[in-house]
GROMACS .gro file of C-alpha atoms in nm:
model
  188
    1UNK     CA    1   0.000   0.000   0.000
    2UNK     CA    2   0.136   0.338  -0.095
    3UNK     CA    3   0.014   0.662   0.061
    4UNK     CA    4   0.128   1.001  -0.053
    5UNK     CA    5   0.075   1.361   0.039
    6UNK     CA    6   0.206   1.663  -0.135
    7UNK     CA    7   0.343   1.974   0.040
    8UNK     CA    8   0.020   2.173  -0.006
    9UNK     CA    9  -0.177   1.911   0.183
   10UNK     CA   10   0.069   1.902   0.471
   11UNK     CA   11   0.076   2.283   0.506
   12UNK     CA   12  -0.275   2.289   0.654
   13UNK     CA   13  -0.194   2.038   0.931
   14UNK     CA   14  -0.074   2.169   1.270
   15UNK     CA   15   0.289   2.073   1.359
   16UNK     CA   16   0.208   1.791   1.601
   17UNK     CA   17  -0.013   1.628   1.346
   18UNK     CA   18   0.254   1.667   1.083
   19UNK     CA   19   0.486   1.450   1.288
   20UNK     CA   20   0.211   1.198   1.344
   21UNK     CA   21   0.128   1.177   0.972
   22UNK     CA   22   0.497   1.133   0.882
   23UNK     CA   23   0.540   0.850   1.132
   24UNK     CA   24   0.220   0.682   1.008
   25UNK     CA   25   0.350   0.689   0.654
   26UNK     CA   26   0.687   0.543   0.752
   27UNK     CA   27   0.523   0.263   0.952
   28UNK     CA   28   0.275   0.188   0.675
   29UNK     CA   29   0.565   0.155   0.431
   30UNK     CA   30   0.759  -0.072   0.666
   31UNK     CA   31   0.461  -0.296   0.736
   32UNK     CA   32   0.355  -0.346   0.375
   33UNK     CA   33   0.438  -0.683   0.220
   34UNK     CA   34   0.761  -0.691   0.027
   35UNK     CA   35   0.780  -0.824  -0.329
   36UNK     CA   36   0.930  -1.169  -0.347
   37UNK     CA   37   1.196  -1.193  -0.619
   38UNK     CA   38   1.162  -1.479  -0.863
   39UNK     CA   39   1.476  -1.684  -0.867
   40UNK     CA   40   1.636  -1.782  -1.197
   41UNK     CA   41   1.687  -2.150  -1.262
   42UNK     CA   42   1.922  -2.243  -1.544
   43UNK     CA   43   1.815  -2.538  -1.758
   44UNK     CA   44   1.927  -2.871  -1.620
   45UNK     CA   45   1.980  -3.032  -1.959
   46UNK     CA   46   2.161  -2.890  -2.264
   47UNK     CA   47   1.952  -2.912  -2.581
   48UNK     CA   48   2.115  -3.108  -2.867
   49UNK     CA   49   2.242  -2.908  -3.162
   50UNK     CA   50   2.268  -3.200  -3.400
   51UNK     CA   51   2.050  -3.494  -3.495
   52UNK     CA   52   2.110  -3.805  -3.286
   53UNK     CA   53   2.139  -4.119  -3.501
   54UNK     CA   54   1.862  -4.372  -3.445
   55UNK     CA   55   1.743  -4.705  -3.585
   56UNK     CA   56   1.378  -4.603  -3.550
   57UNK     CA   57   1.201  -4.528  -3.879
   58UNK     CA   58   1.110  -4.164  -3.924
   59UNK     CA   59   0.760  -4.113  -4.070
   60UNK     CA   60   0.733  -3.918  -4.397
   61UNK     CA   61   0.582  -3.577  -4.333
   62UNK     CA   62   0.612  -3.427  -4.684
   63UNK     CA   63   0.393  -3.561  -4.961
   64UNK     CA   64   0.453  -3.426  -5.310
   65UNK     CA   65   0.146  -3.279  -5.477
   66UNK     CA   66   0.138  -3.334  -5.851
   67UNK     CA   67   0.120  -3.015  -6.055
   68UNK     CA   68  -0.034  -2.963  -6.394
   69UNK     CA   69   0.211  -2.944  -6.679
   70UNK     CA   70   0.141  -2.653  -6.912
   71UNK     CA   71   0.197  -2.728  -7.276
   72UNK     CA   72   0.168  -2.440  -7.520
   73UNK     CA   73  -0.087  -2.479  -7.792
   74UNK     CA   74   0.046  -2.368  -8.123
   75UNK     CA   75  -0.231  -2.238  -8.344
   76UNK     CA   76  -0.010  -2.095  -8.612
   77UNK     CA   77   0.084  -1.737  -8.687
   78UNK     CA   78  -0.150  -1.455  -8.599
   79UNK     CA   79  -0.358  -1.277  -8.861
   80UNK     CA   80  -0.364  -0.904  -8.922
   81UNK     CA   81  -0.692  -0.725  -8.995
   82UNK     CA   82  -0.828  -0.370  -8.975
   83UNK     CA   83  -1.200  -0.288  -8.981
   84UNK     CA   84  -1.313   0.070  -9.056
   85UNK     CA   85  -1.576   0.190  -8.805
   86UNK     CA   86  -1.633   0.561  -8.873
   87UNK     CA   87  -1.487   0.899  -8.968
   88UNK     CA   88  -1.422   1.090  -8.645
   89UNK     CA   89  -1.332   1.418  -8.820
   90UNK     CA   90  -1.382   1.561  -9.172
   91UNK     CA   91  -1.664   1.346  -9.312
   92UNK     CA   92  -1.649   1.267  -9.687
   93UNK     CA   93  -1.735   1.557  -9.921
   94UNK     CA   94  -1.658   1.825  -9.659
   95UNK     CA   95  -1.577   2.166  -9.811
   96UNK     CA   96  -1.237   2.288  -9.693
   97UNK     CA   97  -1.060   2.624  -9.732
   98UNK     CA   98  -0.772   2.611  -9.980
   99UNK     CA   99  -0.433   2.555  -9.811
  100UNK     CA  100  -0.587   2.480  -9.467
  101UNK     CA  101  -0.447   2.218  -9.226
  102UNK     CA  102  -0.681   1.917  -9.201
  103UNK     CA  103  -0.666   1.690  -8.894
  104UNK     CA  104  -0.825   1.371  -9.027
  105UNK     CA  105  -0.911   1.095  -8.779
  106UNK     CA  106  -1.063   0.751  -8.843
  107UNK     CA  107  -1.196   0.510  -8.579
  108UNK     CA  108  -1.090   0.155  -8.665
  109UNK     CA  109  -1.079  -0.183  -8.496
  110UNK     CA  110  -0.785  -0.422  -8.479
  111UNK     CA  111  -1.007  -0.715  -8.576
  112UNK     CA  112  -0.717  -0.956  -8.630
  113UNK     CA  113  -0.525  -1.170  -8.382
  114UNK     CA  114  -0.192  -0.983  -8.413
  115UNK     CA  115  -0.106  -0.687  -8.192
  116UNK     CA  116   0.001  -0.383  -8.396
  117UNK     CA  117   0.342  -0.256  -8.292
  118UNK     CA  118   0.601  -0.020  -8.441
  119UNK     CA  119   0.660  -0.258  -8.734
  120UNK     CA  120   0.306  -0.197  -8.869
  121UNK     CA  121   0.264   0.087  -9.122
  122UNK     CA  122  -0.008   0.296  -9.288
  123UNK     CA  123   0.077   0.354  -9.656
  124UNK     CA  124  -0.066   0.586  -9.921
  125UNK     CA  125  -0.228   0.379 -10.199
  126UNK     CA  126  -0.399   0.637 -10.421
  127UNK     CA  127  -0.523   0.990 -10.484
  128UNK     CA  128  -0.340   1.286 -10.332
  129UNK     CA  129  -0.085   1.273 -10.048
  130UNK     CA  130  -0.182   1.628  -9.938
  131UNK     CA  131   0.176   1.708  -9.836
  132UNK     CA  132   0.224   1.400  -9.613
  133UNK     CA  133   0.489   1.126  -9.637
  134UNK     CA  134   0.358   0.823  -9.829
  135UNK     CA  135   0.433   0.587  -9.536
  136UNK     CA  136   0.347   0.649  -9.167
  137UNK     CA  137   0.354   0.436  -8.852
  138UNK     CA  138   0.025   0.261  -8.773
  139UNK     CA  139  -0.108   0.342  -8.427
  140UNK     CA  140  -0.017   0.051  -8.191
  141UNK     CA  141  -0.323  -0.150  -8.082
  142UNK     CA  142  -0.379  -0.486  -7.919
  143UNK     CA  143  -0.585  -0.745  -8.105
  144UNK     CA  144  -0.958  -0.696  -8.049
  145UNK     CA  145  -0.935  -0.327  -7.951
  146UNK     CA  146  -1.028  -0.001  -8.122
  147UNK     CA  147  -0.775   0.259  -8.231
  148UNK     CA  148  -0.777   0.604  -8.382
  149UNK     CA  149  -0.575   0.668  -8.696
  150UNK     CA  150  -0.474   1.032  -8.741
  151UNK     CA  151  -0.303   1.221  -9.023
  152UNK     CA  152  -0.268   1.600  -9.049
  153UNK     CA  153  -0.300   1.689  -9.419
  154UNK     CA  154  -0.268   2.024  -9.601
  155UNK     CA  155  -0.556   2.106  -9.836
  156UNK     CA  156  -0.473   2.184 -10.203
  157UNK     CA  157  -0.471   2.548 -10.314
  158UNK     CA  158  -0.684   2.492 -10.626
  159UNK     CA  159  -1.060   2.433 -10.646
  160UNK     CA  160  -1.195   2.083 -10.702
  161UNK     CA  161  -1.276   1.747 -10.539
  162UNK     CA  162  -0.978   1.553 -10.401
  163UNK     CA  163  -0.933   1.211 -10.245
  164UNK     CA  164  -0.659   1.029 -10.056
  165UNK     CA  165  -0.659   0.651  -9.987
  166UNK     CA  166  -0.450   0.469  -9.723
  167UNK     CA  167  -0.394   0.101  -9.638
  168UNK     CA  168  -0.247  -0.084  -9.338
  169UNK     CA  169   0.060  -0.306  -9.393
  170UNK     CA  170   0.206  -0.571  -9.164
  171UNK     CA  171   0.575  -0.629  -9.085
  172UNK     CA  172   0.584  -0.878  -9.373
  173UNK     CA  173   0.498  -0.595  -9.619
  174UNK     CA  174   0.154  -0.740  -9.700
  175UNK     CA  175  -0.152  -0.510  -9.706
  176UNK     CA  176  -0.446  -0.602  -9.482
  177UNK     CA  177  -0.790  -0.482  -9.376
  178UNK     CA  178  -1.018  -0.202  -9.499
  179UNK     CA  179  -0.857   0.100  -9.663
  180UNK     CA  180  -0.936   0.444  -9.515
  181UNK     CA  181  -1.018   0.750  -9.726
  182UNK     CA  182  -1.036   1.128  -9.717
  183UNK     CA  183  -1.253   1.301  -9.979
  184UNK     CA  184  -1.282   1.682  -9.970
  185UNK     CA  185  -1.404   1.972 -10.183
  186UNK     CA  186  -1.201   2.290 -10.223
  187UNK     CA  187  -1.421   2.588 -10.313
  188UNK     CA  188  -1.296   2.856 -10.555
   0.00000   0.00000   0.00000
């Protein structure tokens, strides 16, 4: 049992009582039960650090679980295909100002089984090039996904109706899929 008083509490007691309270606290401390220390007992036997040889059979604890063997299925080379979905910008027969920049975009689908990467190209196959290189990289797309093809053309400076046709080519140099077109009118 622990009793405590702070100095403010003891200030209000008369001197004779102060002595009495101090003695009571000392006696209470002396009469309280003392904690019994727990003695330490070292182990009586040293644990072995190596396996002791025995003639007794040891039961098998580990049982191998058979796992499935994966064998790749070869279905042959992939096929490249492009399906035109819609014109996103500059629909066919749009009238354009002579010499203007034209940002043409087509929505297409990679409807083949090959993923398009940097080895796939979009090549000019007819009409006008409208100031663009005749071969451009094809937008990368995974098989079964949609992609946007984009070319920024420059409109001719003379009046008339003009067309440009483009085709996708695989890494083997073979054309595939639907061609995409741009057909515009330049007013005088």
